[in-house]
Amino acid sequence: MTPRGRPVEEDDLHARIDGQLPRERSEDVEAYLAAHPEEQARFSQYAQQRQQLRAAFAAQADGPIPMRLRVAHLLAQQRRRQRRRFGEIAAAVCLIALGGIAGWAGRDLTGPATSSPPGSVARVITADAIAAHRTFSVEVRHPVEVDSGQEVHLVQWLSKRLGRPLIVPDLAAAGFRLMGGRLLPAEDGPAAQFMYENGNSERLTLYLRTGIGGETAFRYHEEGGIGAFYWSDEGFGYAIAAKADRDLLLRIAEIVYQQTSPDGAKAKIPPAPGKPS
Protein backbone atom coordinates (compact mmCIF):
# COMPACT_ATOMS: atom_id res chain seq x y z
CA MET A 1 0.00 0.00 0.00
CA THR A 2 1.24 3.50 -0.84
CA PRO A 3 1.91 5.47 2.36
CA ARG A 4 -0.39 8.41 3.01
CA GLY A 5 1.12 11.86 2.97
CA ARG A 6 3.86 10.98 0.43
CA PRO A 7 4.64 13.93 -1.94
CA VAL A 8 2.59 13.88 -5.15
CA GLU A 9 4.77 13.13 -8.19
CA GLU A 10 4.33 13.34 -11.97
CA ASP A 11 3.56 9.61 -12.16
CA ASP A 12 0.63 10.07 -9.77
CA LEU A 13 -0.88 12.78 -11.98
CA HIS A 14 -0.59 10.67 -15.14
CA ALA A 15 -2.05 7.66 -13.31
CA ARG A 16 -5.08 9.84 -12.42
CA ILE A 17 -5.65 10.63 -16.12
CA ASP A 18 -5.28 6.97 -17.12
CA GLY A 19 -7.62 5.82 -14.34
CA GLN A 20 -4.81 3.83 -12.74
CA LEU A 21 -4.39 5.90 -9.56
CA PRO A 22 -4.70 3.78 -6.39
CA ARG A 23 -7.68 4.66 -4.23
CA GLU A 24 -5.52 5.51 -1.23
CA ARG A 25 -3.63 8.15 -3.31
CA SER A 26 -6.74 9.90 -4.68
CA GLU A 27 -7.17 12.16 -1.65
CA ASP A 28 -3.54 13.31 -1.75
CA VAL A 29 -3.61 13.97 -5.51
CA GLU A 30 -6.91 15.89 -5.38
CA ALA A 31 -5.59 18.00 -2.53
CA TYR A 32 -2.43 18.71 -4.50
CA LEU A 33 -4.33 19.78 -7.62
CA ALA A 34 -6.61 22.02 -5.53
CA ALA A 35 -3.53 23.72 -4.12
CA HIS A 36 -1.86 24.03 -7.54
CA PRO A 37 -4.36 25.30 -10.11
CA GLU A 38 -1.64 25.58 -12.82
CA GLU A 39 -1.05 21.82 -12.55
CA GLN A 40 -4.81 21.23 -12.58
CA ALA A 41 -5.05 23.18 -15.86
CA ARG A 42 -2.08 21.38 -17.43
CA PHE A 43 -3.38 17.90 -16.69
CA SER A 44 -6.89 18.86 -17.73
CA GLN A 45 -5.41 19.58 -21.18
CA TYR A 46 -3.67 16.20 -21.14
CA ALA A 47 -6.96 14.49 -20.32
CA GLN A 48 -8.71 16.35 -23.15
CA GLN A 49 -5.98 15.35 -25.67
CA ARG A 50 -6.29 11.73 -24.52
CA GLN A 51 -10.01 11.74 -25.18
CA GLN A 52 -9.50 13.29 -28.63
CA LEU A 53 -6.94 10.64 -29.60
CA ARG A 54 -9.27 7.86 -28.48
CA ALA A 55 -12.06 9.30 -30.55
CA ALA A 56 -9.82 9.67 -33.63
CA PHE A 57 -8.69 6.05 -33.60
CA ALA A 58 -11.90 4.48 -32.38
CA ALA A 59 -13.00 3.57 -35.91
CA GLN A 60 -9.71 1.87 -36.69
CA ALA A 61 -9.82 -0.03 -33.43
CA ASP A 62 -13.09 -1.66 -34.44
CA GLY A 63 -11.86 -2.49 -37.98
CA PRO A 64 -9.92 -5.58 -39.14
CA ILE A 65 -6.23 -5.95 -38.29
CA PRO A 66 -4.07 -4.95 -41.30
CA MET A 67 -2.48 -7.89 -43.10
CA ARG A 68 1.05 -6.62 -42.42
CA LEU A 69 0.37 -6.81 -38.67
CA ARG A 70 -1.24 -10.23 -38.57
CA VAL A 71 0.65 -13.00 -36.78
CA ALA A 72 0.61 -15.33 -39.78
CA HIS A 73 2.12 -12.65 -42.01
CA LEU A 74 4.80 -11.81 -39.44
CA LEU A 75 5.72 -15.49 -39.03
CA ALA A 76 5.97 -15.94 -42.80
CA GLN A 77 8.33 -12.96 -43.05
CA GLN A 78 10.47 -14.41 -40.27
CA ARG A 79 10.70 -17.80 -42.03
CA ARG A 80 11.73 -16.11 -45.31
CA ARG A 81 14.51 -14.18 -43.52
CA GLN A 82 15.74 -17.38 -41.87
CA ARG A 83 15.80 -19.27 -45.19
CA ARG A 84 17.71 -16.40 -46.81
CA ARG A 85 20.20 -16.33 -43.93
CA PHE A 86 20.71 -20.11 -44.09
CA GLY A 87 21.30 -19.83 -47.84
CA GLU A 88 23.97 -17.17 -47.31
CA ILE A 89 25.70 -19.28 -44.65
CA ALA A 90 25.63 -22.36 -46.88
CA ALA A 91 27.11 -20.40 -49.78
CA ALA A 92 29.92 -19.09 -47.56
CA VAL A 93 30.69 -22.60 -46.30
CA CYS A 94 30.82 -23.91 -49.86
CA LEU A 95 33.22 -21.15 -50.91
CA ILE A 96 35.50 -21.88 -47.97
CA ALA A 97 35.44 -25.60 -48.70
CA LEU A 98 36.15 -25.06 -52.39
CA GLY A 99 39.03 -22.74 -51.52
CA GLY A 100 40.51 -25.34 -49.19
CA ILE A 101 40.16 -28.08 -51.79
CA ALA A 102 41.78 -25.89 -54.45
CA GLY A 103 44.64 -25.02 -52.14
CA TRP A 104 45.19 -28.66 -51.23
CA ALA A 105 45.02 -29.75 -54.86
CA GLY A 106 47.55 -27.12 -55.89
CA ARG A 107 50.01 -27.75 -53.08
CA ASP A 108 52.27 -29.84 -55.30
CA LEU A 109 52.28 -27.17 -57.99
CA THR A 110 53.13 -24.19 -55.83
CA GLY A 111 54.92 -25.68 -52.82
CA PRO A 112 54.76 -24.19 -49.32
CA ALA A 113 54.01 -20.49 -49.49
CA THR A 114 56.32 -19.55 -46.64
CA SER A 115 59.39 -21.50 -47.69
CA SER A 116 62.14 -20.28 -50.01
CA PRO A 117 64.48 -22.38 -52.14
CA PRO A 118 67.93 -22.86 -50.57
CA GLY A 119 69.54 -20.99 -53.45
CA SER A 120 67.27 -18.00 -52.82
CA VAL A 121 68.16 -17.91 -49.13
CA ALA A 122 71.85 -18.22 -49.99
CA ARG A 123 71.66 -15.27 -52.38
CA VAL A 124 69.85 -13.08 -49.86
CA ILE A 125 72.22 -13.82 -46.98
CA THR A 126 75.31 -13.58 -49.18
CA ALA A 127 74.17 -10.22 -50.54
CA ASP A 128 73.49 -8.96 -47.00
CA ALA A 129 76.88 -10.21 -45.81
CA ILE A 130 78.73 -8.51 -48.67
CA ALA A 131 76.80 -5.25 -48.14
CA ALA A 132 77.56 -5.28 -44.40
CA HIS A 133 81.23 -6.07 -45.05
CA ARG A 134 81.52 -3.25 -47.58
CA THR A 135 79.89 -0.81 -45.14
CA PHE A 136 81.84 -1.54 -41.96
CA SER A 137 85.19 -2.98 -43.03
CA VAL A 138 86.35 0.46 -44.19
CA GLU A 139 85.54 2.14 -40.87
CA VAL A 140 88.60 3.43 -39.05
CA ARG A 141 87.22 4.53 -35.68
CA HIS A 142 84.03 2.44 -35.42
CA PRO A 143 84.45 -0.79 -37.37
CA VAL A 144 82.65 -2.76 -34.62
CA GLU A 145 79.95 -2.03 -32.08
CA VAL A 146 81.54 -4.03 -29.24
CA ASP A 147 85.29 -4.70 -29.42
CA SER A 148 87.16 -7.92 -28.64
CA GLY A 149 88.09 -6.61 -25.20
CA GLN A 150 84.48 -7.33 -24.22
CA GLU A 151 84.17 -10.64 -26.03
CA VAL A 152 82.16 -12.34 -23.28
CA HIS A 153 79.64 -9.50 -23.24
CA LEU A 154 79.57 -9.44 -27.05
CA VAL A 155 78.75 -13.15 -27.32
CA GLN A 156 76.10 -13.02 -24.58
CA TRP A 157 74.45 -9.95 -26.08
CA LEU A 158 74.30 -11.25 -29.65
CA SER A 159 73.21 -14.73 -28.47
CA LYS A 160 70.32 -13.17 -26.59
CA ARG A 161 69.26 -11.01 -29.52
CA LEU A 162 69.42 -13.88 -32.03
CA GLY A 163 67.81 -16.32 -29.61
CA ARG A 164 70.53 -18.96 -30.02
CA PRO A 165 73.94 -19.46 -28.35
CA LEU A 166 76.67 -18.23 -30.66
CA ILE A 167 80.25 -19.38 -31.03
CA VAL A 168 82.94 -16.91 -32.04
CA PRO A 169 85.42 -18.83 -34.21
CA ASP A 170 89.16 -18.50 -33.60
CA LEU A 171 90.83 -17.69 -36.92
CA ALA A 172 94.38 -17.36 -35.60
CA ALA A 173 95.45 -20.37 -37.68
CA ALA A 174 94.60 -18.31 -40.78
CA GLY A 175 96.36 -15.22 -39.44
CA PHE A 176 93.25 -13.27 -38.41
CA ARG A 177 92.40 -11.94 -34.96
CA LEU A 178 88.96 -10.92 -33.67
CA MET A 179 88.28 -7.18 -33.65
CA GLY A 180 84.73 -7.39 -32.28
CA GLY A 181 81.20 -7.52 -33.62
CA ARG A 182 77.85 -5.81 -34.04
CA LEU A 183 74.11 -6.41 -34.35
CA LEU A 184 72.57 -5.96 -37.79
CA PRO A 185 69.02 -5.89 -39.14
CA ALA A 186 67.93 -8.70 -41.45
CA GLU A 187 64.89 -9.58 -43.54
CA ASP A 188 63.06 -11.51 -40.82
CA GLY A 189 64.97 -10.72 -37.63
CA PRO A 190 68.37 -9.66 -36.31
CA ALA A 191 71.72 -10.81 -37.68
CA ALA A 192 75.24 -10.72 -36.24
CA GLN A 193 78.57 -9.74 -37.75
CA PHE A 194 82.01 -10.60 -36.36
CA MET A 195 84.99 -8.77 -37.81
CA TYR A 196 88.59 -10.02 -38.03
CA GLU A 197 91.85 -8.42 -39.15
CA ASN A 198 95.27 -9.83 -40.11
CA GLY A 199 98.76 -8.35 -39.83
CA ASN A 200 98.36 -6.53 -43.14
CA SER A 201 95.22 -4.70 -41.85
CA GLU A 202 93.08 -6.79 -44.19
CA ARG A 203 89.63 -7.34 -42.76
CA LEU A 204 87.29 -10.29 -42.96
CA THR A 205 83.75 -10.63 -41.61
CA LEU A 206 81.57 -13.52 -40.52
CA TYR A 207 77.86 -12.82 -41.01
CA LEU A 208 75.25 -15.13 -39.51
CA ARG A 209 71.51 -15.43 -39.08
CA THR A 210 69.23 -17.91 -37.33
CA GLY A 211 66.03 -19.58 -38.51
CA ILE A 212 67.59 -21.14 -41.62
CA GLY A 213 66.25 -24.61 -42.35
CA GLY A 214 68.22 -27.56 -43.72
CA GLU A 215 71.89 -27.84 -44.54
CA THR A 216 73.65 -26.68 -47.67
CA ALA A 217 77.11 -27.08 -49.14
CA PHE A 218 79.42 -24.11 -49.55
CA ARG A 219 78.26 -21.61 -52.17
CA TYR A 220 80.57 -18.91 -53.47
CA HIS A 221 79.54 -15.51 -54.75
CA GLU A 222 81.52 -12.43 -55.69
CA GLU A 223 80.24 -8.90 -56.03
CA GLY A 224 82.23 -5.72 -56.59
CA GLY A 225 85.53 -7.38 -55.75
CA ILE A 226 84.24 -8.84 -52.47
CA GLY A 227 83.86 -12.61 -52.32
CA ALA A 228 81.75 -14.63 -49.91
CA PHE A 229 81.22 -18.27 -49.04
CA TYR A 230 77.78 -19.21 -47.71
CA TRP A 231 76.51 -22.39 -46.03
CA SER A 232 73.83 -23.36 -43.52
CA ASP A 233 74.00 -25.78 -40.62
CA GLU A 234 72.00 -26.45 -37.43
CA GLY A 235 69.53 -23.62 -38.10
CA PHE A 236 72.24 -21.03 -38.80
CA GLY A 237 73.08 -19.35 -42.08
CA TYR A 238 76.76 -18.36 -42.32
CA ALA A 239 78.64 -16.15 -44.78
CA ILE A 240 82.37 -15.38 -44.78
CA ALA A 241 83.07 -12.18 -46.73
CA ALA A 242 86.31 -10.40 -47.61
CA LYS A 243 88.21 -8.79 -50.43
CA ALA A 244 90.47 -11.82 -50.60
CA ASP A 245 91.48 -14.83 -52.64
CA ARG A 246 88.76 -17.44 -53.12
CA ASP A 247 90.96 -20.25 -51.82
CA LEU A 248 91.72 -18.29 -48.65
CA LEU A 249 88.02 -17.66 -48.08
CA LEU A 250 87.30 -21.36 -48.58
CA ARG A 251 89.97 -22.31 -46.07
CA ILE A 252 88.55 -19.89 -43.48
CA ALA A 253 84.99 -21.12 -44.17
CA GLU A 254 86.19 -24.66 -43.44
CA ILE A 255 87.76 -23.51 -40.15
CA VAL A 256 84.55 -21.79 -39.10
CA TYR A 257 82.47 -24.81 -40.12
CA GLN A 258 84.63 -27.15 -38.03
CA GLN A 259 84.50 -24.89 -34.97
CA THR A 260 80.75 -24.24 -35.10
CA SER A 261 79.59 -27.75 -36.06
CA PRO A 262 78.30 -29.93 -33.18
CA ASP A 263 80.87 -32.59 -34.15
CA GLY A 264 83.72 -30.14 -33.79
CA ALA A 265 86.94 -30.95 -35.62
CA LYS A 266 85.54 -34.33 -36.68
CA ALA A 267 82.90 -32.67 -38.83
CA LYS A 268 82.95 -33.46 -42.50
CA ILE A 269 83.58 -30.37 -44.62
CA PRO A 270 80.76 -29.78 -47.13
CA PRO A 271 82.08 -29.82 -50.70
CA ALA A 272 82.43 -26.44 -52.37
CA PRO A 273 81.17 -26.07 -55.93
CA GLY A 274 83.81 -25.92 -58.61
CA LYS A 275 82.41 -22.72 -60.18
CA PRO A 276 81.22 -19.47 -58.67
CA SER A 277 77.45 -19.22 -58.34
GROMACS .gro file of C-alpha atoms in nm:
model
  277
    1MET     CA    1   0.000   0.000   0.000
    2THR     CA    2   0.124   0.350  -0.084
    3PRO     CA    3   0.191   0.547   0.236
    4ARG     CA    4  -0.039   0.841   0.301
    5GLY     CA    5   0.112   1.186   0.297
    6ARG     CA    6   0.386   1.098   0.043
    7PRO     CA    7   0.464   1.393  -0.194
    8VAL     CA    8   0.259   1.388  -0.515
    9GLU     CA    9   0.477   1.313  -0.819
   10GLU     CA   10   0.433   1.334  -1.197
   11ASP     CA   11   0.356   0.961  -1.216
   12ASP     CA   12   0.063   1.007  -0.977
   13LEU     CA   13  -0.088   1.278  -1.198
   14HIS     CA   14  -0.059   1.067  -1.514
   15ALA     CA   15  -0.205   0.766  -1.331
   16ARG     CA   16  -0.508   0.984  -1.242
   17ILE     CA   17  -0.565   1.063  -1.612
   18ASP     CA   18  -0.528   0.697  -1.712
   19GLY     CA   19  -0.762   0.582  -1.434
   20GLN     CA   20  -0.481   0.383  -1.274
   21LEU     CA   21  -0.439   0.590  -0.956
   22PRO     CA   22  -0.470   0.378  -0.639
   23ARG     CA   23  -0.768   0.466  -0.423
   24GLU     CA   24  -0.552   0.551  -0.123
   25ARG     CA   25  -0.363   0.815  -0.331
   26SER     CA   26  -0.674   0.990  -0.468
   27GLU     CA   27  -0.717   1.216  -0.165
   28ASP     CA   28  -0.354   1.331  -0.175
   29VAL     CA   29  -0.361   1.397  -0.551
   30GLU     CA   30  -0.691   1.589  -0.538
   31ALA     CA   31  -0.559   1.800  -0.253
   32TYR     CA   32  -0.243   1.871  -0.450
   33LEU     CA   33  -0.433   1.978  -0.762
   34ALA     CA   34  -0.661   2.202  -0.553
   35ALA     CA   35  -0.353   2.372  -0.412
   36HIS     CA   36  -0.186   2.403  -0.754
   37PRO     CA   37  -0.436   2.530  -1.011
   38GLU     CA   38  -0.164   2.558  -1.282
   39GLU     CA   39  -0.105   2.182  -1.255
   40GLN     CA   40  -0.481   2.123  -1.258
   41ALA     CA   41  -0.505   2.318  -1.586
   42ARG     CA   42  -0.208   2.138  -1.743
   43PHE     CA   43  -0.338   1.790  -1.669
   44SER     CA   44  -0.689   1.886  -1.773
   45GLN     CA   45  -0.541   1.958  -2.118
   46TYR     CA   46  -0.367   1.620  -2.114
   47ALA     CA   47  -0.696   1.449  -2.032
   48GLN     CA   48  -0.871   1.635  -2.315
   49GLN     CA   49  -0.598   1.535  -2.567
   50ARG     CA   50  -0.629   1.173  -2.452
   51GLN     CA   51  -1.001   1.174  -2.518
   52GLN     CA   52  -0.950   1.329  -2.863
   53LEU     CA   53  -0.694   1.064  -2.960
   54ARG     CA   54  -0.927   0.786  -2.848
   55ALA     CA   55  -1.206   0.930  -3.055
   56ALA     CA   56  -0.982   0.967  -3.363
   57PHE     CA   57  -0.869   0.605  -3.360
   58ALA     CA   58  -1.190   0.448  -3.238
   59ALA     CA   59  -1.300   0.357  -3.591
   60GLN     CA   60  -0.971   0.187  -3.669
   61ALA     CA   61  -0.982  -0.003  -3.343
   62ASP     CA   62  -1.309  -0.166  -3.444
   63GLY     CA   63  -1.186  -0.249  -3.798
   64PRO     CA   64  -0.992  -0.558  -3.914
   65ILE     CA   65  -0.623  -0.595  -3.829
   66PRO     CA   66  -0.407  -0.495  -4.130
   67MET     CA   67  -0.248  -0.789  -4.310
   68ARG     CA   68   0.105  -0.662  -4.242
   69LEU     CA   69   0.037  -0.681  -3.867
   70ARG     CA   70  -0.124  -1.023  -3.857
   71VAL     CA   71   0.065  -1.300  -3.678
   72ALA     CA   72   0.061  -1.533  -3.978
   73HIS     CA   73   0.212  -1.265  -4.201
   74LEU     CA   74   0.480  -1.181  -3.944
   75LEU     CA   75   0.572  -1.549  -3.903
   76ALA     CA   76   0.597  -1.594  -4.280
   77GLN     CA   77   0.833  -1.296  -4.305
   78GLN     CA   78   1.047  -1.441  -4.027
   79ARG     CA   79   1.070  -1.780  -4.203
   80ARG     CA   80   1.173  -1.611  -4.531
   81ARG     CA   81   1.451  -1.418  -4.352
   82GLN     CA   82   1.574  -1.738  -4.187
   83ARG     CA   83   1.580  -1.927  -4.519
   84ARG     CA   84   1.771  -1.640  -4.681
   85ARG     CA   85   2.020  -1.633  -4.393
   86PHE     CA   86   2.071  -2.011  -4.409
   87GLY     CA   87   2.130  -1.983  -4.784
   88GLU     CA   88   2.397  -1.717  -4.731
   89ILE     CA   89   2.570  -1.928  -4.465
   90ALA     CA   90   2.563  -2.236  -4.688
   91ALA     CA   91   2.711  -2.040  -4.978
   92ALA     CA   92   2.992  -1.909  -4.756
   93VAL     CA   93   3.069  -2.260  -4.630
   94CYS     CA   94   3.082  -2.391  -4.986
   95LEU     CA   95   3.322  -2.115  -5.091
   96ILE     CA   96   3.550  -2.188  -4.797
   97ALA     CA   97   3.544  -2.560  -4.870
   98LEU     CA   98   3.615  -2.506  -5.239
   99GLY     CA   99   3.903  -2.274  -5.152
  100GLY     CA  100   4.051  -2.534  -4.919
  101ILE     CA  101   4.016  -2.808  -5.179
  102ALA     CA  102   4.178  -2.589  -5.445
  103GLY     CA  103   4.464  -2.502  -5.214
  104TRP     CA  104   4.519  -2.866  -5.123
  105ALA     CA  105   4.502  -2.975  -5.486
  106GLY     CA  106   4.755  -2.712  -5.589
  107ARG     CA  107   5.001  -2.775  -5.308
  108ASP     CA  108   5.227  -2.984  -5.530
  109LEU     CA  109   5.228  -2.717  -5.799
  110THR     CA  110   5.313  -2.419  -5.583
  111GLY     CA  111   5.492  -2.568  -5.282
  112PRO     CA  112   5.476  -2.419  -4.932
  113ALA     CA  113   5.401  -2.049  -4.949
  114THR     CA  114   5.632  -1.955  -4.664
  115SER     CA  115   5.939  -2.150  -4.769
  116SER     CA  116   6.214  -2.028  -5.001
  117PRO     CA  117   6.448  -2.238  -5.214
  118PRO     CA  118   6.793  -2.286  -5.057
  119GLY     CA  119   6.954  -2.099  -5.345
  120SER     CA  120   6.727  -1.800  -5.282
  121VAL     CA  121   6.816  -1.791  -4.913
  122ALA     CA  122   7.185  -1.822  -4.999
  123ARG     CA  123   7.166  -1.527  -5.238
  124VAL     CA  124   6.985  -1.308  -4.986
  125ILE     CA  125   7.222  -1.382  -4.698
  126THR     CA  126   7.531  -1.358  -4.918
  127ALA     CA  127   7.417  -1.022  -5.054
  128ASP     CA  128   7.349  -0.896  -4.700
  129ALA     CA  129   7.688  -1.021  -4.581
  130ILE     CA  130   7.873  -0.851  -4.867
  131ALA     CA  131   7.680  -0.525  -4.814
  132ALA     CA  132   7.756  -0.528  -4.440
  133HIS     CA  133   8.123  -0.607  -4.505
  134ARG     CA  134   8.152  -0.325  -4.758
  135THR     CA  135   7.989  -0.081  -4.514
  136PHE     CA  136   8.184  -0.154  -4.196
  137SER     CA  137   8.519  -0.298  -4.303
  138VAL     CA  138   8.635   0.046  -4.419
  139GLU     CA  139   8.554   0.214  -4.087
  140VAL     CA  140   8.860   0.343  -3.905
  141ARG     CA  141   8.722   0.453  -3.568
  142HIS     CA  142   8.403   0.244  -3.542
  143PRO     CA  143   8.445  -0.079  -3.737
  144VAL     CA  144   8.265  -0.276  -3.462
  145GLU     CA  145   7.995  -0.203  -3.208
  146VAL     CA  146   8.154  -0.403  -2.924
  147ASP     CA  147   8.529  -0.470  -2.942
  148SER     CA  148   8.716  -0.792  -2.864
  149GLY     CA  149   8.809  -0.661  -2.520
  150GLN     CA  150   8.448  -0.733  -2.422
  151GLU     CA  151   8.417  -1.064  -2.603
  152VAL     CA  152   8.216  -1.234  -2.328
  153HIS     CA  153   7.964  -0.950  -2.324
  154LEU     CA  154   7.957  -0.944  -2.705
  155VAL     CA  155   7.875  -1.315  -2.732
  156GLN     CA  156   7.610  -1.302  -2.458
  157TRP     CA  157   7.445  -0.995  -2.608
  158LEU     CA  158   7.430  -1.125  -2.965
  159SER     CA  159   7.321  -1.473  -2.847
  160LYS     CA  160   7.032  -1.317  -2.659
  161ARG     CA  161   6.926  -1.101  -2.952
  162LEU     CA  162   6.942  -1.388  -3.203
  163GLY     CA  163   6.781  -1.632  -2.961
  164ARG     CA  164   7.053  -1.896  -3.002
  165PRO     CA  165   7.394  -1.946  -2.835
  166LEU     CA  166   7.667  -1.823  -3.066
  167ILE     CA  167   8.025  -1.938  -3.103
  168VAL     CA  168   8.294  -1.691  -3.204
  169PRO     CA  169   8.542  -1.883  -3.421
  170ASP     CA  170   8.916  -1.850  -3.360
  171LEU     CA  171   9.083  -1.769  -3.692
  172ALA     CA  172   9.438  -1.736  -3.560
  173ALA     CA  173   9.545  -2.037  -3.768
  174ALA     CA  174   9.460  -1.831  -4.078
  175GLY     CA  175   9.636  -1.522  -3.944
  176PHE     CA  176   9.325  -1.327  -3.841
  177ARG     CA  177   9.240  -1.194  -3.496
  178LEU     CA  178   8.896  -1.092  -3.367
  179MET     CA  179   8.828  -0.718  -3.365
  180GLY     CA  180   8.473  -0.739  -3.228
  181GLY     CA  181   8.120  -0.752  -3.362
  182ARG     CA  182   7.785  -0.581  -3.404
  183LEU     CA  183   7.411  -0.641  -3.435
  184LEU     CA  184   7.257  -0.596  -3.779
  185PRO     CA  185   6.902  -0.589  -3.914
  186ALA     CA  186   6.793  -0.870  -4.145
  187GLU     CA  187   6.489  -0.958  -4.354
  188ASP     CA  188   6.306  -1.151  -4.082
  189GLY     CA  189   6.497  -1.072  -3.763
  190PRO     CA  190   6.837  -0.966  -3.631
  191ALA     CA  191   7.172  -1.081  -3.768
  192ALA     CA  192   7.524  -1.072  -3.624
  193GLN     CA  193   7.857  -0.974  -3.775
  194PHE     CA  194   8.201  -1.060  -3.636
  195MET     CA  195   8.499  -0.877  -3.781
  196TYR     CA  196   8.859  -1.002  -3.803
  197GLU     CA  197   9.185  -0.842  -3.915
  198ASN     CA  198   9.527  -0.983  -4.011
  199GLY     CA  199   9.876  -0.835  -3.983
  200ASN     CA  200   9.836  -0.653  -4.314
  201SER     CA  201   9.522  -0.470  -4.185
  202GLU     CA  202   9.308  -0.679  -4.419
  203ARG     CA  203   8.963  -0.734  -4.276
  204LEU     CA  204   8.729  -1.029  -4.296
  205THR     CA  205   8.375  -1.063  -4.161
  206LEU     CA  206   8.157  -1.352  -4.052
  207TYR     CA  207   7.786  -1.282  -4.101
  208LEU     CA  208   7.525  -1.513  -3.951
  209ARG     CA  209   7.151  -1.543  -3.908
  210THR     CA  210   6.923  -1.791  -3.733
  211GLY     CA  211   6.603  -1.958  -3.851
  212ILE     CA  212   6.759  -2.114  -4.162
  213GLY     CA  213   6.625  -2.461  -4.235
  214GLY     CA  214   6.822  -2.756  -4.372
  215GLU     CA  215   7.189  -2.784  -4.454
  216THR     CA  216   7.365  -2.668  -4.767
  217ALA     CA  217   7.711  -2.708  -4.914
  218PHE     CA  218   7.942  -2.411  -4.955
  219ARG     CA  219   7.826  -2.161  -5.217
  220TYR     CA  220   8.057  -1.891  -5.347
  221HIS     CA  221   7.954  -1.551  -5.475
  222GLU     CA  222   8.152  -1.243  -5.569
  223GLU     CA  223   8.024  -0.890  -5.603
  224GLY     CA  224   8.223  -0.572  -5.659
  225GLY     CA  225   8.553  -0.738  -5.575
  226ILE     CA  226   8.424  -0.884  -5.247
  227GLY     CA  227   8.386  -1.261  -5.232
  228ALA     CA  228   8.175  -1.463  -4.991
  229PHE     CA  229   8.122  -1.827  -4.904
  230TYR     CA  230   7.778  -1.921  -4.771
  231TRP     CA  231   7.651  -2.239  -4.603
  232SER     CA  232   7.383  -2.336  -4.352
  233ASP     CA  233   7.400  -2.578  -4.062
  234GLU     CA  234   7.200  -2.645  -3.743
  235GLY     CA  235   6.953  -2.362  -3.810
  236PHE     CA  236   7.224  -2.103  -3.880
  237GLY     CA  237   7.308  -1.935  -4.208
  238TYR     CA  238   7.676  -1.836  -4.232
  239ALA     CA  239   7.864  -1.615  -4.478
  240ILE     CA  240   8.237  -1.538  -4.478
  241ALA     CA  241   8.307  -1.218  -4.673
  242ALA     CA  242   8.631  -1.040  -4.761
  243LYS     CA  243   8.821  -0.879  -5.043
  244ALA     CA  244   9.047  -1.182  -5.060
  245ASP     CA  245   9.148  -1.483  -5.264
  246ARG     CA  246   8.876  -1.744  -5.312
  247ASP     CA  247   9.096  -2.025  -5.182
  248LEU     CA  248   9.172  -1.829  -4.865
  249LEU     CA  249   8.802  -1.766  -4.808
  250LEU     CA  250   8.730  -2.136  -4.858
  251ARG     CA  251   8.997  -2.231  -4.607
  252ILE     CA  252   8.855  -1.989  -4.348
  253ALA     CA  253   8.499  -2.112  -4.417
  254GLU     CA  254   8.619  -2.466  -4.344
  255ILE     CA  255   8.776  -2.351  -4.015
  256VAL     CA  256   8.455  -2.179  -3.910
  257TYR     CA  257   8.247  -2.481  -4.012
  258GLN     CA  258   8.463  -2.715  -3.803
  259GLN     CA  259   8.450  -2.489  -3.497
  260THR     CA  260   8.075  -2.424  -3.510
  261SER     CA  261   7.959  -2.775  -3.606
  262PRO     CA  262   7.830  -2.993  -3.318
  263ASP     CA  263   8.087  -3.259  -3.415
  264GLY     CA  264   8.372  -3.014  -3.379
  265ALA     CA  265   8.694  -3.095  -3.562
  266LYS     CA  266   8.554  -3.433  -3.668
  267ALA     CA  267   8.290  -3.267  -3.883
  268LYS     CA  268   8.295  -3.346  -4.250
  269ILE     CA  269   8.358  -3.037  -4.462
  270PRO     CA  270   8.076  -2.978  -4.713
  271PRO     CA  271   8.208  -2.982  -5.070
  272ALA     CA  272   8.243  -2.644  -5.237
  273PRO     CA  273   8.117  -2.607  -5.593
  274GLY     CA  274   8.381  -2.592  -5.861
  275LYS     CA  275   8.241  -2.272  -6.018
  276PRO     CA  276   8.122  -1.947  -5.867
  277SER     CA  277   7.745  -1.922  -5.834
   0.00000   0.00000   0.00000
